[in-house]
PDB file of C-alpha atoms in Angstrom:
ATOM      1  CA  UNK A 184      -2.997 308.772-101.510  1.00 95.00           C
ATOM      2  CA  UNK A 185      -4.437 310.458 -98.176  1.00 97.00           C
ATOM      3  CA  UNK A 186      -0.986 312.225 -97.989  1.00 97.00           C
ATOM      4  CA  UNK A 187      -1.497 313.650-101.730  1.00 97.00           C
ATOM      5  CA  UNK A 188      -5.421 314.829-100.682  1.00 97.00           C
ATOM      6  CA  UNK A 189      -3.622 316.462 -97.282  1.00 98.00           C
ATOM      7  CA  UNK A 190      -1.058 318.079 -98.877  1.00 97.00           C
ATOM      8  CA  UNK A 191      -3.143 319.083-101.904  1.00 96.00           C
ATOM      9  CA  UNK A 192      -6.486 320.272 -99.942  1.00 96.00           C
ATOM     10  CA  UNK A 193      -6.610 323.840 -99.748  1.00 95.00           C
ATOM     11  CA  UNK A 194      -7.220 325.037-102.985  1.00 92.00           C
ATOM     12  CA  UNK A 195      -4.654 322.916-104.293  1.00 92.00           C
ATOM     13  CA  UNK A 196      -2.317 323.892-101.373  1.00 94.00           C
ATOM     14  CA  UNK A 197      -1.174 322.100 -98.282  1.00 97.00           C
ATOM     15  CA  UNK A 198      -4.079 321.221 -95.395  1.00 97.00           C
ATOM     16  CA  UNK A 199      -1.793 319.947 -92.901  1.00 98.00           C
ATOM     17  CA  UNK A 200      -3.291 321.414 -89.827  1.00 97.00           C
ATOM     18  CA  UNK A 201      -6.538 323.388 -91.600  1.00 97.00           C
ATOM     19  CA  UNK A 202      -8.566 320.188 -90.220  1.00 97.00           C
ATOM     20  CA  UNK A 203      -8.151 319.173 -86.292  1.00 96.00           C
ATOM     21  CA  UNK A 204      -8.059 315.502 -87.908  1.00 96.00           C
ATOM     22  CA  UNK A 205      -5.841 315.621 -91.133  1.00 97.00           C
ATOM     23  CA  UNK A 206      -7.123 312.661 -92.056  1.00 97.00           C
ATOM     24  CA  UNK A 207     -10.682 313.276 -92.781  1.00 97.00           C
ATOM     25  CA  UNK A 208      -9.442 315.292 -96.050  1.00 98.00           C
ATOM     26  CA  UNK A 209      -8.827 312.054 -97.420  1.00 98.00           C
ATOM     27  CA  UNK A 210     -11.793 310.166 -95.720  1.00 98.00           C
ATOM     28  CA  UNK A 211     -14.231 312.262 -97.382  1.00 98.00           C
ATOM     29  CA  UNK A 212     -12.751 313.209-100.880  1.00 97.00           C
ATOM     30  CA  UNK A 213     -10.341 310.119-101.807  1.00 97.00           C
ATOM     31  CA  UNK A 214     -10.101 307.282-100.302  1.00 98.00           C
ATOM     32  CA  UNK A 215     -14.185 305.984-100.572  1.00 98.00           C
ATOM     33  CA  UNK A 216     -13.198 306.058-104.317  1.00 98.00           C
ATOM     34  CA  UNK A 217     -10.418 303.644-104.147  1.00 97.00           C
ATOM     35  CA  UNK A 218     -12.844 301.692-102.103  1.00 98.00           C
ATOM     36  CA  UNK A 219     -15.771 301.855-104.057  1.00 98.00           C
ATOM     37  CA  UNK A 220     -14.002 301.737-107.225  1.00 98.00           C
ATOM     38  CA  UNK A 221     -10.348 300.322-107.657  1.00 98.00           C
ATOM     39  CA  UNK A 222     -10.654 299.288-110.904  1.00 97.00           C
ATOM     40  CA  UNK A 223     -11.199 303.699-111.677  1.00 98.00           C
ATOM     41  CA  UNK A 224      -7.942 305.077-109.705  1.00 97.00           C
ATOM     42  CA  UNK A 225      -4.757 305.445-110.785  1.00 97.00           C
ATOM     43  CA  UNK A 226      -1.557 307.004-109.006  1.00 97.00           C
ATOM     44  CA  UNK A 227       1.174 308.524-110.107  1.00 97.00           C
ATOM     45  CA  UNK A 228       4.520 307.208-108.177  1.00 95.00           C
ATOM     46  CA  UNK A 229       7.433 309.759-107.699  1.00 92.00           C
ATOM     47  CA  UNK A 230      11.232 308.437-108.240  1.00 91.00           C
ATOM     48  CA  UNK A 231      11.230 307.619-104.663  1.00 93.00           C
ATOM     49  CA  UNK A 232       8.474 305.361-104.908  1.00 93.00           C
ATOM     50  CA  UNK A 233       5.975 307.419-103.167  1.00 94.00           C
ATOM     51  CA  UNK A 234       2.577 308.448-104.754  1.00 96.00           C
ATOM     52  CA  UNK A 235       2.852 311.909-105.910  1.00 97.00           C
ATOM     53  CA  UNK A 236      -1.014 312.263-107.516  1.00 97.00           C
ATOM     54  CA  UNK A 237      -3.721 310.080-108.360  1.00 98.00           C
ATOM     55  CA  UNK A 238      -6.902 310.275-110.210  1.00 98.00           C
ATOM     56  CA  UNK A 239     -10.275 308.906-108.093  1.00 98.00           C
ATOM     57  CA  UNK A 240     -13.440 308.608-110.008  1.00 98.00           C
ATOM     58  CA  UNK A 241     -17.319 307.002-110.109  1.00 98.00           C
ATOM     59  CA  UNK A 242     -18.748 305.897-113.108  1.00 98.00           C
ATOM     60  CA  UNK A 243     -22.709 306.822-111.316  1.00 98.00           C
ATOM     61  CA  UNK A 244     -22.431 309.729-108.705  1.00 98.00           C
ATOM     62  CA  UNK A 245     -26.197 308.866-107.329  1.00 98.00           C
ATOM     63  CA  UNK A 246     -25.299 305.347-106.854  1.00 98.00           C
ATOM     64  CA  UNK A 247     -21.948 306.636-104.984  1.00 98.00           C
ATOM     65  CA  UNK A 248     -23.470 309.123-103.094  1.00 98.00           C
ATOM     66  CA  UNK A 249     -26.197 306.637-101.653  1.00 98.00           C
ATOM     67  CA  UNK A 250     -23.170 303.933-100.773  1.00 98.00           C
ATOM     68  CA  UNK A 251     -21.140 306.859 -99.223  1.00 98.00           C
ATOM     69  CA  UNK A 252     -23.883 307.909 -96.636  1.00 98.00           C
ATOM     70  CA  UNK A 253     -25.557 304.275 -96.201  1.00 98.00           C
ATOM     71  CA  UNK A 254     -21.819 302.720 -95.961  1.00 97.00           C
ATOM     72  CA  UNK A 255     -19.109 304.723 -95.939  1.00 98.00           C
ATOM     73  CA  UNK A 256     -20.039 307.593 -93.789  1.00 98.00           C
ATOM     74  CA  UNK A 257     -21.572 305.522 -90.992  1.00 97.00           C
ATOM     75  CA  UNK A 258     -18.302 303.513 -90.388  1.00 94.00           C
ATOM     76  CA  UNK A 259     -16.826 307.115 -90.767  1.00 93.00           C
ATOM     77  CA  UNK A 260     -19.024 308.989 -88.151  1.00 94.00           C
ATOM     78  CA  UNK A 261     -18.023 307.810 -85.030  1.00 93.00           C
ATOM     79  CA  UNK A 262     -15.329 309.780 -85.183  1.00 94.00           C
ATOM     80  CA  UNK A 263     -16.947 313.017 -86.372  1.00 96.00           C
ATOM     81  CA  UNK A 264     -20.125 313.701 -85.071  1.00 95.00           C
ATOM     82  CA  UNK A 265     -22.486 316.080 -86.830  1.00 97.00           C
ATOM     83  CA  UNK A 266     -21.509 319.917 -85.915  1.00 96.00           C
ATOM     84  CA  UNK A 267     -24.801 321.855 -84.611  1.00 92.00           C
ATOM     85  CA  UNK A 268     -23.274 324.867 -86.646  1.00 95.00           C
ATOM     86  CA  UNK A 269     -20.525 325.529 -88.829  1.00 96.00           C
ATOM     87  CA  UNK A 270     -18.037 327.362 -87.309  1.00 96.00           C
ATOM     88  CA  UNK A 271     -14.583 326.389 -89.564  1.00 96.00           C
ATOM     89  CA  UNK A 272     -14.226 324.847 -92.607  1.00 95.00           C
ATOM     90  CA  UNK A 273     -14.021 321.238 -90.589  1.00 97.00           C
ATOM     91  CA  UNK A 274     -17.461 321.858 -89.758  1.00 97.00           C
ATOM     92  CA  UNK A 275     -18.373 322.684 -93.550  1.00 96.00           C
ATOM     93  CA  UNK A 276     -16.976 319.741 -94.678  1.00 97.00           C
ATOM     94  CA  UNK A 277     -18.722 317.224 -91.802  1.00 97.00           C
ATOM     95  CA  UNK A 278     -21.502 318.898 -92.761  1.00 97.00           C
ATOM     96  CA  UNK A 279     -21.170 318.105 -96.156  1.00 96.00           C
ATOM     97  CA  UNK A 280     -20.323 314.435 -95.939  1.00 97.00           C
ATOM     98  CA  UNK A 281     -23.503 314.087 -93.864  1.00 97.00           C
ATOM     99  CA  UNK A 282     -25.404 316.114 -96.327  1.00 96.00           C
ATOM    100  CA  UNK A 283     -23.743 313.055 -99.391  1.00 97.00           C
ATOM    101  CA  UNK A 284     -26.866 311.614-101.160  1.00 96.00           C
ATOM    102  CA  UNK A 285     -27.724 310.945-104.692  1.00 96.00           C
ATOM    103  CA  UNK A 286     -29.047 313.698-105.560  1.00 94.00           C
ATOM    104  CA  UNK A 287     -27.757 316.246-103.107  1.00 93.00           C
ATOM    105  CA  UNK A 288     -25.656 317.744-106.062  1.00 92.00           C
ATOM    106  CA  UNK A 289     -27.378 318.287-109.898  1.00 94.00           C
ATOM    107  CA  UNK A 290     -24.367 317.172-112.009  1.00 96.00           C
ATOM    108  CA  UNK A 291     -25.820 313.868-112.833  1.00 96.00           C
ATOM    109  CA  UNK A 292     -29.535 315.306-113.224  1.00 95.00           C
ATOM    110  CA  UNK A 293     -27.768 317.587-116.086  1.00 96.00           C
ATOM    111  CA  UNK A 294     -26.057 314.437-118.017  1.00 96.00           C
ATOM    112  CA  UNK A 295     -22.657 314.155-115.931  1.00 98.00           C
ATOM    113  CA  UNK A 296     -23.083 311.181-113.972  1.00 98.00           C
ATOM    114  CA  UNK A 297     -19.345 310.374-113.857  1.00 98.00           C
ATOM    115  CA  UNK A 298     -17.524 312.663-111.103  1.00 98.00           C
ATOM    116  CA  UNK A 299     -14.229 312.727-110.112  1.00 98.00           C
ATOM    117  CA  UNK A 300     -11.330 314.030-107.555  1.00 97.00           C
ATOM    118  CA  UNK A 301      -7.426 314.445-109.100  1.00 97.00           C
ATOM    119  CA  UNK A 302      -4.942 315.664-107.065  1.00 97.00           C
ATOM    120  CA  UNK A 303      -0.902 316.419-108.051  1.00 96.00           C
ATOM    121  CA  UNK A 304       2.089 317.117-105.689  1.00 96.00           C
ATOM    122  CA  UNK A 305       3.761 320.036-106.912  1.00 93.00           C
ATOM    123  CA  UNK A 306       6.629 317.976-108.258  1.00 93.00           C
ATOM    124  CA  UNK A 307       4.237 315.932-110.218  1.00 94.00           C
ATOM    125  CA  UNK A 308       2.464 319.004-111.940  1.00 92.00           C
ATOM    126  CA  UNK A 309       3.399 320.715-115.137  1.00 90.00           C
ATOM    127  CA  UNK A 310       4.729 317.180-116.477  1.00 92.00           C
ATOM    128  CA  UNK A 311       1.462 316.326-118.096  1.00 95.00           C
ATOM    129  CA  UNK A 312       0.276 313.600-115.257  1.00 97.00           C
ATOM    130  CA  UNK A 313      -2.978 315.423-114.905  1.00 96.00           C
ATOM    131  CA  UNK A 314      -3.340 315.486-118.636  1.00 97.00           C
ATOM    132  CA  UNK A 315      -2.938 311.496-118.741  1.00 97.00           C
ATOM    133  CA  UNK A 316      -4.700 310.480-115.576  1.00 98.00           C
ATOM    134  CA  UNK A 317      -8.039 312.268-116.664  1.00 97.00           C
ATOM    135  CA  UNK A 318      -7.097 310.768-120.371  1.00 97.00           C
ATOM    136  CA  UNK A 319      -7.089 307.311-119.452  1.00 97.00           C
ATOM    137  CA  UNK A 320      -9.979 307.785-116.634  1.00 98.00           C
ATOM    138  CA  UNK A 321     -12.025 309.521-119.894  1.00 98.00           C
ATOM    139  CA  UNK A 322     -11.230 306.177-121.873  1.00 97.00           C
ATOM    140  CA  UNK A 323     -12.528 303.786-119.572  1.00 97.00           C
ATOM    141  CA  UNK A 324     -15.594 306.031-118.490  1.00 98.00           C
ATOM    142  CA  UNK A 325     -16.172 305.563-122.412  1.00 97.00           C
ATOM    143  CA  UNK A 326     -16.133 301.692-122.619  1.00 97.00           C
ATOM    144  CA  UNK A 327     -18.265 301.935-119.891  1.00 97.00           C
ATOM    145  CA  UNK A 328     -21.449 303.608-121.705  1.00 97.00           C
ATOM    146  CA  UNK A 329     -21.386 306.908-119.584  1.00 98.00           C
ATOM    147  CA  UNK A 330     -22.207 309.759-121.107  1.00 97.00           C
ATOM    148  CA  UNK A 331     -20.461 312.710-119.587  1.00 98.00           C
ATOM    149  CA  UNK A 332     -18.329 313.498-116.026  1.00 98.00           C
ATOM    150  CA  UNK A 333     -18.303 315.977-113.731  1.00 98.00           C
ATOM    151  CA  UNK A 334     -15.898 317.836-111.124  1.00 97.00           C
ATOM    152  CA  UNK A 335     -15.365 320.995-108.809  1.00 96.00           C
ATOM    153  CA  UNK A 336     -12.790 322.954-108.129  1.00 96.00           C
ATOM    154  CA  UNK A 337     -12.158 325.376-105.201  1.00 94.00           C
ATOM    155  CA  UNK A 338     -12.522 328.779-107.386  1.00 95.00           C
ATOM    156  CA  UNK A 339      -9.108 330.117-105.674  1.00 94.00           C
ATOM    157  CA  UNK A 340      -7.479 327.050-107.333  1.00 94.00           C
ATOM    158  CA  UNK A 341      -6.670 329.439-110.391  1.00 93.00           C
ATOM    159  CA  UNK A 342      -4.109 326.986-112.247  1.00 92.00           C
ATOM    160  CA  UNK A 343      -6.861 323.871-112.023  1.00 94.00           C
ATOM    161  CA  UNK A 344      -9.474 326.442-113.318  1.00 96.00           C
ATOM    162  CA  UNK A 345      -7.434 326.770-116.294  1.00 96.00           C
ATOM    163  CA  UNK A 346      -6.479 323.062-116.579  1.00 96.00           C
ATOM    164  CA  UNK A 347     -10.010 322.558-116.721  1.00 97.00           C
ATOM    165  CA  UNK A 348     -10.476 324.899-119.517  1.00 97.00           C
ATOM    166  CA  UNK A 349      -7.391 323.562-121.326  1.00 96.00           C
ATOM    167  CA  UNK A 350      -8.594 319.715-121.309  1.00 96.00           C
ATOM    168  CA  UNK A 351     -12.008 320.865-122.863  1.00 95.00           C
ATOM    169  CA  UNK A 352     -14.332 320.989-119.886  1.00 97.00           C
ATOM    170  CA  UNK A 353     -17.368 323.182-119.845  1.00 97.00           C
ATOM    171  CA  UNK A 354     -18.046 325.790-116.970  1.00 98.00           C
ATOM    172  CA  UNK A 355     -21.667 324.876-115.439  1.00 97.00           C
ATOM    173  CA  UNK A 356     -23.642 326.876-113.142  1.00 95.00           C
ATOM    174  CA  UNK A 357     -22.125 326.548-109.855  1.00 94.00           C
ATOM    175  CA  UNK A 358     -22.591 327.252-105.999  1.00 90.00           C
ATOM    176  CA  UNK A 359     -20.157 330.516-104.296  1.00 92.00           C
ATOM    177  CA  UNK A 360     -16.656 329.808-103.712  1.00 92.00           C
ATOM    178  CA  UNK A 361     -16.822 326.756-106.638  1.00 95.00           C
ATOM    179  CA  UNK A 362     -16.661 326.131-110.016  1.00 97.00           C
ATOM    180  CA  UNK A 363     -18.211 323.172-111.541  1.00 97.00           C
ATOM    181  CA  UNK A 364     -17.326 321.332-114.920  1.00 98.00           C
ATOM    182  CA  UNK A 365     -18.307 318.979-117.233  1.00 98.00           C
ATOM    183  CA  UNK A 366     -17.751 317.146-119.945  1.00 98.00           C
ATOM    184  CA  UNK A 367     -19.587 314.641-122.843  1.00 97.00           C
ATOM    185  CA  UNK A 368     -18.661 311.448-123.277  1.00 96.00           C
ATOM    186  CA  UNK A 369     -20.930 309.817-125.649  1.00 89.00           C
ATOM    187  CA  UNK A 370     -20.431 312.665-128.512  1.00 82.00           C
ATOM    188  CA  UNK A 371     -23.636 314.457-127.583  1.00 78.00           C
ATOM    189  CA  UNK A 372     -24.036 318.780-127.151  1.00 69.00           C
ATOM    190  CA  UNK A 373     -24.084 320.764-124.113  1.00 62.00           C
ATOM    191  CA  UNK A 374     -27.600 321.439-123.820  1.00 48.00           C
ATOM    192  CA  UNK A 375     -27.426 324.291-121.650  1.00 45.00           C
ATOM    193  CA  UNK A 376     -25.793 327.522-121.608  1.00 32.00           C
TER     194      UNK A 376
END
Protein backbone atom coordinates (compact mmCIF):
# COMPACT_ATOMS: atom_id res chain seq x y z
CA UNK A 1 0.00 0.00 0.00
CA UNK A 2 2.74 2.81 0.79
CA UNK A 3 4.13 1.96 -2.73
CA UNK A 4 0.50 2.63 -4.35
CA UNK A 5 0.24 6.22 -2.13
CA UNK A 6 4.11 6.93 -3.54
CA UNK A 7 3.52 6.19 -6.83
CA UNK A 8 0.02 7.69 -6.88
CA UNK A 9 0.81 11.09 -4.82
CA UNK A 10 1.11 13.86 -7.05
CA UNK A 11 -2.09 14.53 -8.31
CA UNK A 12 -2.57 11.06 -9.04
CA UNK A 13 1.00 10.84 -10.51
CA UNK A 14 4.21 9.37 -9.26
CA UNK A 15 5.94 11.13 -5.88
CA UNK A 16 8.99 9.19 -5.93
CA UNK A 17 11.46 11.83 -5.03
CA UNK A 18 8.80 15.04 -4.58
CA UNK A 19 9.29 14.21 -0.66
CA UNK A 20 13.09 13.94 0.80
CA UNK A 21 11.44 10.84 2.74
CA UNK A 22 9.13 8.90 0.24
CA UNK A 23 7.71 7.34 2.85
CA UNK A 24 5.88 9.94 4.71
CA UNK A 25 3.29 10.02 1.62
CA UNK A 26 2.07 6.95 2.97
CA UNK A 27 2.61 7.77 6.75
CA UNK A 28 0.33 10.58 6.59
CA UNK A 29 -2.44 9.67 3.98
CA UNK A 30 -2.65 5.65 4.12
CA UNK A 31 -1.27 3.67 6.25
CA UNK A 32 -2.93 5.26 9.88
CA UNK A 33 -6.13 3.97 8.12
CA UNK A 34 -5.16 0.43 7.84
CA UNK A 35 -4.12 0.92 11.39
CA UNK A 36 -6.92 2.54 12.77
CA UNK A 37 -9.33 0.72 10.76
CA UNK A 38 -8.59 -2.76 9.05
CA UNK A 39 -11.79 -3.95 9.06
CA UNK A 40 -12.51 -0.47 6.29
CA UNK A 41 -9.52 -1.15 3.65
CA UNK A 42 -9.47 -3.12 0.90
CA UNK A 43 -6.67 -3.67 -1.87
CA UNK A 44 -6.74 -4.49 -5.08
CA UNK A 45 -3.87 -7.25 -5.99
CA UNK A 46 -2.35 -7.12 -9.58
CA UNK A 47 -1.66 -10.64 -11.49
CA UNK A 48 1.68 -10.56 -9.96
CA UNK A 49 0.44 -10.53 -6.61
CA UNK A 50 1.35 -7.06 -5.77
CA UNK A 51 -1.23 -4.43 -4.54
CA UNK A 52 -2.08 -2.25 -7.35
CA UNK A 53 -4.86 0.18 -5.34
CA UNK A 54 -6.64 0.13 -2.24
CA UNK A 55 -9.43 1.96 -0.67
CA UNK A 56 -8.61 3.50 3.16
CA UNK A 57 -11.47 4.94 5.03
CA UNK A 58 -12.92 6.21 8.76
CA UNK A 59 -16.26 5.73 9.67
CA UNK A 60 -15.84 9.29 12.29
CA UNK A 61 -13.17 11.78 10.88
CA UNK A 62 -13.15 13.81 14.44
CA UNK A 63 -12.56 10.70 16.29
CA UNK A 64 -9.63 9.88 13.62
CA UNK A 65 -8.25 13.06 13.53
CA UNK A 66 -7.89 13.23 17.48
CA UNK A 67 -6.18 9.45 17.42
CA UNK A 68 -3.92 10.62 14.49
CA UNK A 69 -2.35 13.65 16.39
CA UNK A 70 -2.64 12.10 20.10
CA UNK A 71 -1.25 8.60 18.61
CA UNK A 72 -0.25 8.36 15.40
CA UNK A 73 1.60 11.50 14.72
CA UNK A 74 3.64 11.48 17.92
CA UNK A 75 5.20 8.00 17.16
CA UNK A 76 5.49 9.67 13.63
CA UNK A 77 7.31 12.97 14.62
CA UNK A 78 10.53 12.04 15.57
CA UNK A 79 11.36 11.76 12.34
CA UNK A 80 9.84 14.98 10.98
CA UNK A 81 10.05 17.77 13.09
CA UNK A 82 7.71 20.71 12.66
CA UNK A 83 9.06 23.12 9.67
CA UNK A 84 9.28 26.92 11.02
CA UNK A 85 8.00 27.79 7.40
CA UNK A 86 6.88 26.11 4.46
CA UNK A 87 9.21 26.17 1.92
CA UNK A 88 8.18 22.81 -0.44
CA UNK A 89 5.37 20.85 -0.49
CA UNK A 90 7.18 18.42 2.32
CA UNK A 91 6.86 21.24 4.52
CA UNK A 92 3.02 21.71 3.57
CA UNK A 93 2.29 18.41 4.25
CA UNK A 94 4.32 18.21 7.93
CA UNK A 95 2.56 21.05 8.48
CA UNK A 96 -0.56 19.60 7.85
CA UNK A 97 -0.23 16.37 9.77
CA UNK A 98 0.66 18.54 12.77
CA UNK A 99 -2.21 20.79 12.07
CA UNK A 100 -4.68 16.87 12.12
CA UNK A 101 -7.44 17.46 14.76
CA UNK A 102 -11.08 16.84 14.83
CA UNK A 103 -12.22 19.57 13.68
CA UNK A 104 -9.37 21.11 11.76
CA UNK A 105 -11.40 20.31 8.49
CA UNK A 106 -15.56 21.09 8.28
CA UNK A 107 -16.60 17.93 6.36
CA UNK A 108 -18.00 16.24 9.34
CA UNK A 109 -19.54 19.61 10.85
CA UNK A 110 -21.56 19.64 7.32
CA UNK A 111 -22.94 15.83 7.71
CA UNK A 112 -19.87 13.84 6.11
CA UNK A 113 -18.29 12.27 8.92
CA UNK A 114 -16.98 9.30 6.90
CA UNK A 115 -13.68 10.36 4.86
CA UNK A 116 -11.65 8.49 2.80
CA UNK A 117 -8.23 8.09 0.62
CA UNK A 118 -8.38 5.61 -2.78
CA UNK A 119 -5.59 5.32 -4.76
CA UNK A 120 -5.15 3.10 -8.34
CA UNK A 121 -1.90 2.16 -10.23
CA UNK A 122 -2.38 3.03 -13.67
CA UNK A 123 -2.79 -0.60 -14.66
CA UNK A 124 -5.52 -0.96 -12.17
CA UNK A 125 -7.59 2.13 -13.46
CA UNK A 126 -10.23 2.20 -16.12
CA UNK A 127 -11.20 -1.54 -15.05
CA UNK A 128 -13.84 -0.39 -12.66
CA UNK A 129 -11.67 -1.12 -9.24
CA UNK A 130 -12.34 2.38 -8.11
CA UNK A 131 -15.98 1.95 -8.92
CA UNK A 132 -16.11 -1.30 -6.56
CA UNK A 133 -13.75 -0.32 -3.80
CA UNK A 134 -15.81 2.94 -2.97
CA UNK A 135 -19.05 0.51 -3.64
CA UNK A 136 -18.33 -1.89 -1.09
CA UNK A 137 -16.61 0.85 1.37
CA UNK A 138 -20.29 2.83 0.74
CA UNK A 139 -22.03 -0.55 1.88
CA UNK A 140 -20.39 -1.06 5.00
CA UNK A 141 -20.29 2.78 5.92
CA UNK A 142 -24.20 2.06 5.57
CA UNK A 143 -24.55 -0.89 8.06
CA UNK A 144 -22.67 1.18 10.12
CA UNK A 145 -25.36 4.11 10.72
CA UNK A 146 -23.20 6.94 9.06
CA UNK A 147 -24.78 9.29 7.31
CA UNK A 148 -22.65 10.66 4.55
CA UNK A 149 -18.55 10.56 3.52
CA UNK A 150 -16.27 12.83 2.48
CA UNK A 151 -12.94 13.17 0.28
CA UNK A 152 -10.45 15.62 -1.56
CA UNK A 153 -8.87 15.56 -4.47
CA UNK A 154 -5.80 17.52 -5.72
CA UNK A 155 -7.84 19.87 -8.33
CA UNK A 156 -5.04 19.01 -11.12
CA UNK A 157 -6.19 15.36 -10.66
CA UNK A 158 -8.71 16.04 -13.65
CA UNK A 159 -9.72 12.22 -14.30
CA UNK A 160 -10.55 11.71 -10.26
CA UNK A 161 -12.52 15.05 -10.51
CA UNK A 162 -14.64 13.42 -12.96
CA UNK A 163 -14.75 9.99 -11.23
CA UNK A 164 -16.07 11.85 -8.48
CA UNK A 165 -18.76 13.36 -10.48
CA UNK A 166 -19.51 10.04 -12.22
CA UNK A 167 -20.05 7.95 -8.82
CA UNK A 168 -22.60 10.70 -7.64
CA UNK A 169 -20.55 12.84 -5.30
CA UNK A 170 -21.42 16.43 -4.65
CA UNK A 171 -18.83 19.35 -5.13
CA UNK A 172 -18.62 21.28 -1.59
CA UNK A 173 -17.02 24.47 -0.92
CA UNK A 174 -13.43 23.88 -0.86
CA UNK A 175 -9.92 25.44 0.05
CA UNK A 176 -7.37 26.64 -3.35
CA UNK A 177 -5.70 23.98 -5.15
CA UNK A 178 -8.64 21.26 -3.80
CA UNK A 179 -11.80 20.04 -4.42
CA UNK A 180 -13.87 18.54 -1.78
CA UNK A 181 -16.85 15.96 -2.10
CA UNK A 182 -19.45 14.40 -0.48
CA UNK A 183 -21.90 12.16 -0.38
CA UNK A 184 -25.35 10.92 1.77
CA UNK A 185 -25.59 7.87 3.13
CA UNK A 186 -28.64 7.65 5.15
CA UNK A 187 -31.06 8.91 2.12
CA UNK A 188 -31.16 12.47 3.40
CA UNK A 189 -30.70 16.02 0.92
CA UNK A 190 -27.77 18.11 0.46
CA UNK A 191 -28.63 20.92 2.53
CA UNK A 192 -26.40 23.35 1.10
CA UNK A 193 -25.69 24.71 -2.18
Amino acid sequence: MADVCLRTADAGADATGVFEDDGLWAQVFALPYVTRHPELARVVEGEDGRAVGYVVATDDTDAFEDWFHDEWWPSIAERHPFPPVERSRQDGTLIYAYGRRAGAEPYAALGYPAHLHIDLLPEAQGSGWGRRLIGALLDDLRARGVAGLHLVAAERNAGALAFYDRLGFRRLDSHPGVQAFGIRLDGSADDEA
